[in-house]
C-alpha positions as a LaTeX table, in Angstrom:
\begin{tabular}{lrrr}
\hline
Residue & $x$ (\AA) & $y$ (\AA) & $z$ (\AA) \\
\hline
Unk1 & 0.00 & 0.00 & 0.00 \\
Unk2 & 1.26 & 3.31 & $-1.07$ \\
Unk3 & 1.72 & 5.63 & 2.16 \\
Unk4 & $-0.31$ & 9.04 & 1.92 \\
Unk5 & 2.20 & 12.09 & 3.65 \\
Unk6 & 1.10 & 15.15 & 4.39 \\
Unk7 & 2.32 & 18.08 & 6.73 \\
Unk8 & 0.55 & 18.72 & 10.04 \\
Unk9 & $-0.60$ & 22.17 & 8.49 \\
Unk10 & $-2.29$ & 20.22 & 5.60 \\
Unk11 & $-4.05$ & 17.47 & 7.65 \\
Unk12 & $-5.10$ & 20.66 & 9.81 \\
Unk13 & $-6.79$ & 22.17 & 6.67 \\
Unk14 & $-8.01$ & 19.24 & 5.88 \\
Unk15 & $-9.75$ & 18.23 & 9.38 \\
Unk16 & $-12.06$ & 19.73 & 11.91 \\
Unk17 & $-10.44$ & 20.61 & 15.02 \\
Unk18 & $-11.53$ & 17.45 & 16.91 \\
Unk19 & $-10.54$ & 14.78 & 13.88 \\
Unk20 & $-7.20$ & 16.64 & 13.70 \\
Unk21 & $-6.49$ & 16.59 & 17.79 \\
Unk22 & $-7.71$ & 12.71 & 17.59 \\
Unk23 & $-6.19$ & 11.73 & 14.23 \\
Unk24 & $-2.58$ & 13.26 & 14.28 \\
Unk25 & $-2.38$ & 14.58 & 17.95 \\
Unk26 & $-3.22$ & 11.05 & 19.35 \\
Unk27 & $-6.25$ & 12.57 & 21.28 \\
Unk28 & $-9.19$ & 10.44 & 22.32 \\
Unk29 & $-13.16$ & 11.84 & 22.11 \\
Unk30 & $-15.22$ & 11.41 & 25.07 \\
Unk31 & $-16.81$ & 8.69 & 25.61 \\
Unk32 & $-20.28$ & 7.56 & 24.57 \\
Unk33 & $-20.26$ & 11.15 & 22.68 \\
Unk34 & $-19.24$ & 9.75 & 19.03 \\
Unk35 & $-21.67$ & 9.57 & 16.38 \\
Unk36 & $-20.98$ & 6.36 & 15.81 \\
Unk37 & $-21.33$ & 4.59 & 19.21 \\
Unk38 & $-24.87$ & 3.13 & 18.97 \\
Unk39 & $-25.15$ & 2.97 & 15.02 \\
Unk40 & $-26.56$ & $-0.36$ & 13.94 \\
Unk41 & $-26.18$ & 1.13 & 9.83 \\
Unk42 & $-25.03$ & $-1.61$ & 7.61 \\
Unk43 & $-21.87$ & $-0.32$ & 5.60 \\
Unk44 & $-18.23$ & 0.20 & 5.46 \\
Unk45 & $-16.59$ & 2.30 & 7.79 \\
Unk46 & $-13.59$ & 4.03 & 6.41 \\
Unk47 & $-10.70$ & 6.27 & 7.54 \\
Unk48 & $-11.61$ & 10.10 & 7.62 \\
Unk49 & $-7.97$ & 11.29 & 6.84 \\
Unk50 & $-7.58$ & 8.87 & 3.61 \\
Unk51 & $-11.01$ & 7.21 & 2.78 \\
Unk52 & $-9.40$ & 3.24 & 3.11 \\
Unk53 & $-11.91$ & 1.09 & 4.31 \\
Unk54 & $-11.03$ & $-0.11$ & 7.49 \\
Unk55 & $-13.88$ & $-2.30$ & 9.41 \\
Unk56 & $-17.54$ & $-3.72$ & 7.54 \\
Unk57 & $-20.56$ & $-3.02$ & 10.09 \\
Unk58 & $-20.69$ & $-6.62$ & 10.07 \\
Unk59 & $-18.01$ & $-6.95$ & 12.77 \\
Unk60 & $-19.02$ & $-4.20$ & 14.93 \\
Unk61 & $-20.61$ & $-5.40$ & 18.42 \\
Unk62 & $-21.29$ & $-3.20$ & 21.34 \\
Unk63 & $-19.09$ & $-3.18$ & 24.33 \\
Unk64 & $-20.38$ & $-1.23$ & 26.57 \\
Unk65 & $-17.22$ & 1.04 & 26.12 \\
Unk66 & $-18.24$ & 4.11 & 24.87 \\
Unk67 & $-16.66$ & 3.97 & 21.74 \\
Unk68 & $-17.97$ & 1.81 & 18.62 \\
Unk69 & $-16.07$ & $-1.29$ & 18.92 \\
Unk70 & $-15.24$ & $-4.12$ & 16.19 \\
Unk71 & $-13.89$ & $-7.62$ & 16.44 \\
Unk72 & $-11.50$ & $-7.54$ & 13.32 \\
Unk73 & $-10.56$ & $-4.96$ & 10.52 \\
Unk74 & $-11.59$ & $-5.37$ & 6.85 \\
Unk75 & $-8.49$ & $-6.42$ & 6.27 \\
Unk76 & $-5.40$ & $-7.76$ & 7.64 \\
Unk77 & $-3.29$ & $-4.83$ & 5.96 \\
Unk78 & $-5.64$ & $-2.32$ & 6.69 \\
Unk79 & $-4.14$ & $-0.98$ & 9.66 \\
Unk80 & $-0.65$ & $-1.18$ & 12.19 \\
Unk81 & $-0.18$ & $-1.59$ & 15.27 \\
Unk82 & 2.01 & 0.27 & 18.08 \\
Unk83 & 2.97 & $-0.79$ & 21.30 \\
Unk84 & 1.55 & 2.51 & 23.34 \\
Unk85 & 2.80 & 3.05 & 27.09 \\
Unk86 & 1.67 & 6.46 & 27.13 \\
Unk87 & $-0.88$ & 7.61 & 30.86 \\
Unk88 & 0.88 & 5.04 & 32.76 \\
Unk89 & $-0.28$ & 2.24 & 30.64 \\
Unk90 & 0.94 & $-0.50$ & 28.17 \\
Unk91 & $-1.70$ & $-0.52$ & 25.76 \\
Unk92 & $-1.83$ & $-1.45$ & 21.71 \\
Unk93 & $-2.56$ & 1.43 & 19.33 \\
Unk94 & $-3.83$ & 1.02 & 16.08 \\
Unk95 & $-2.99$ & 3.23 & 12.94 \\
Unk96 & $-4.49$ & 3.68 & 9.51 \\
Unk97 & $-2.05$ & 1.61 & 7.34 \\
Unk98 & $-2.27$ & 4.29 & 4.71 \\
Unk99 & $-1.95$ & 7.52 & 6.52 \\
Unk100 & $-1.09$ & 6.77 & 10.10 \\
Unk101 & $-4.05$ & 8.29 & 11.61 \\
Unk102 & $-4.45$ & 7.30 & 15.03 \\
Unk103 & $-7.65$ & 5.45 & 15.18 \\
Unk104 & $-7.56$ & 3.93 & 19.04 \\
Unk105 & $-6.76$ & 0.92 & 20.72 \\
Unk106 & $-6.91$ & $-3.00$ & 20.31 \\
Unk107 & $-7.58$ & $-4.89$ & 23.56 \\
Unk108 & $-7.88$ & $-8.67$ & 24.04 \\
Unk109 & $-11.54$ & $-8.67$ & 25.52 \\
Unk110 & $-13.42$ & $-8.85$ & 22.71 \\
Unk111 & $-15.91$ & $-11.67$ & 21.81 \\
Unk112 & $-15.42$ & $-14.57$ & 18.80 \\
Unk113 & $-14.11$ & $-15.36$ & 16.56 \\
Unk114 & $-10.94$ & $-13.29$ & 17.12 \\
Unk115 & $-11.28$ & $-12.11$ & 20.73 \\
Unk116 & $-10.44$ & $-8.66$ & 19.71 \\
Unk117 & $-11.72$ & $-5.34$ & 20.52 \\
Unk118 & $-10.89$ & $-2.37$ & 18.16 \\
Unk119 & $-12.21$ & 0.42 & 20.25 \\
Unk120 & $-12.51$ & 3.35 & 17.61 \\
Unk121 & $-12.39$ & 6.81 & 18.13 \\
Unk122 & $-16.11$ & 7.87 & 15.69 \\
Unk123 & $-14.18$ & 11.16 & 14.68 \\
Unk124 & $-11.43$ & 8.70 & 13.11 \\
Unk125 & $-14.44$ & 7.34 & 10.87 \\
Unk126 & $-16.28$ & 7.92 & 7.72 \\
Unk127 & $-19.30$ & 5.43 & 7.59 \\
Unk128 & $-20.10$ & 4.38 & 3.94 \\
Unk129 & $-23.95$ & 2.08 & 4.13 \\
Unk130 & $-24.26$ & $-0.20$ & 2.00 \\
\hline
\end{tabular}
């Protein structure tokens, strides 16, 4: 996959405030405050920065967390993941393959088949119904 680079000053052109403080600052939204928390919409959901698909409705499930959670991205390339000790933690983060947007955190409580959660920031998120 062919990285997309831009400057902060472009993505910050590009991007509302709170997409560019959660996509390239590493921020996180609120919780149970993103537009896609509760949303049951069948579709693709695809990275705001870039437009790559990144999870299918299909494996969305709801946690409980506060932020829309999935099982397993669309694909294995579709995005990388970072060991994150940042706030006292040792966490995983997960980045957009194509454009390194931040996108949240992969945990190890999630339910089958994988027993993954993806929490997902909604602001990191274009959703595309089917």
């Amino acid at each position: 996959m062919e990285k997309l680079d831009k400057t902060l000053e472009e993505w910050k052109a590009m991007l509302d405030p709170e997409q560019y403080n959660v996509c390239r600052l590493k921020g996180t939204e609120r919780p149970f405050s993103g537009k896609y928390n509760d949303t049951k919409t069948d579709g693709v959901y695809h990275c705001i920065c870039c437009n790559e698909p990144l999870f299918d409705s299909k494996t969305k499930f709801d946690s409980g967390c506060g932020w829309p959670s999935f099982y397993a991205p669309i694909g294995e390339s579709a995005m990388v993941e970072i060991r994150d000790v940042s706030h006292g933690m040792i966490r995983t983060e997960v980045v957009c393959a194509k454009c390194d947007a931040h996108l949240g955190h992969v945990f190890p409580d999630g339910p089958p088949p994988t027993g993954l959660r993806y929490c997902i920031n909604s602001v990191c998120l274009d959703l595309v119904p089917r």
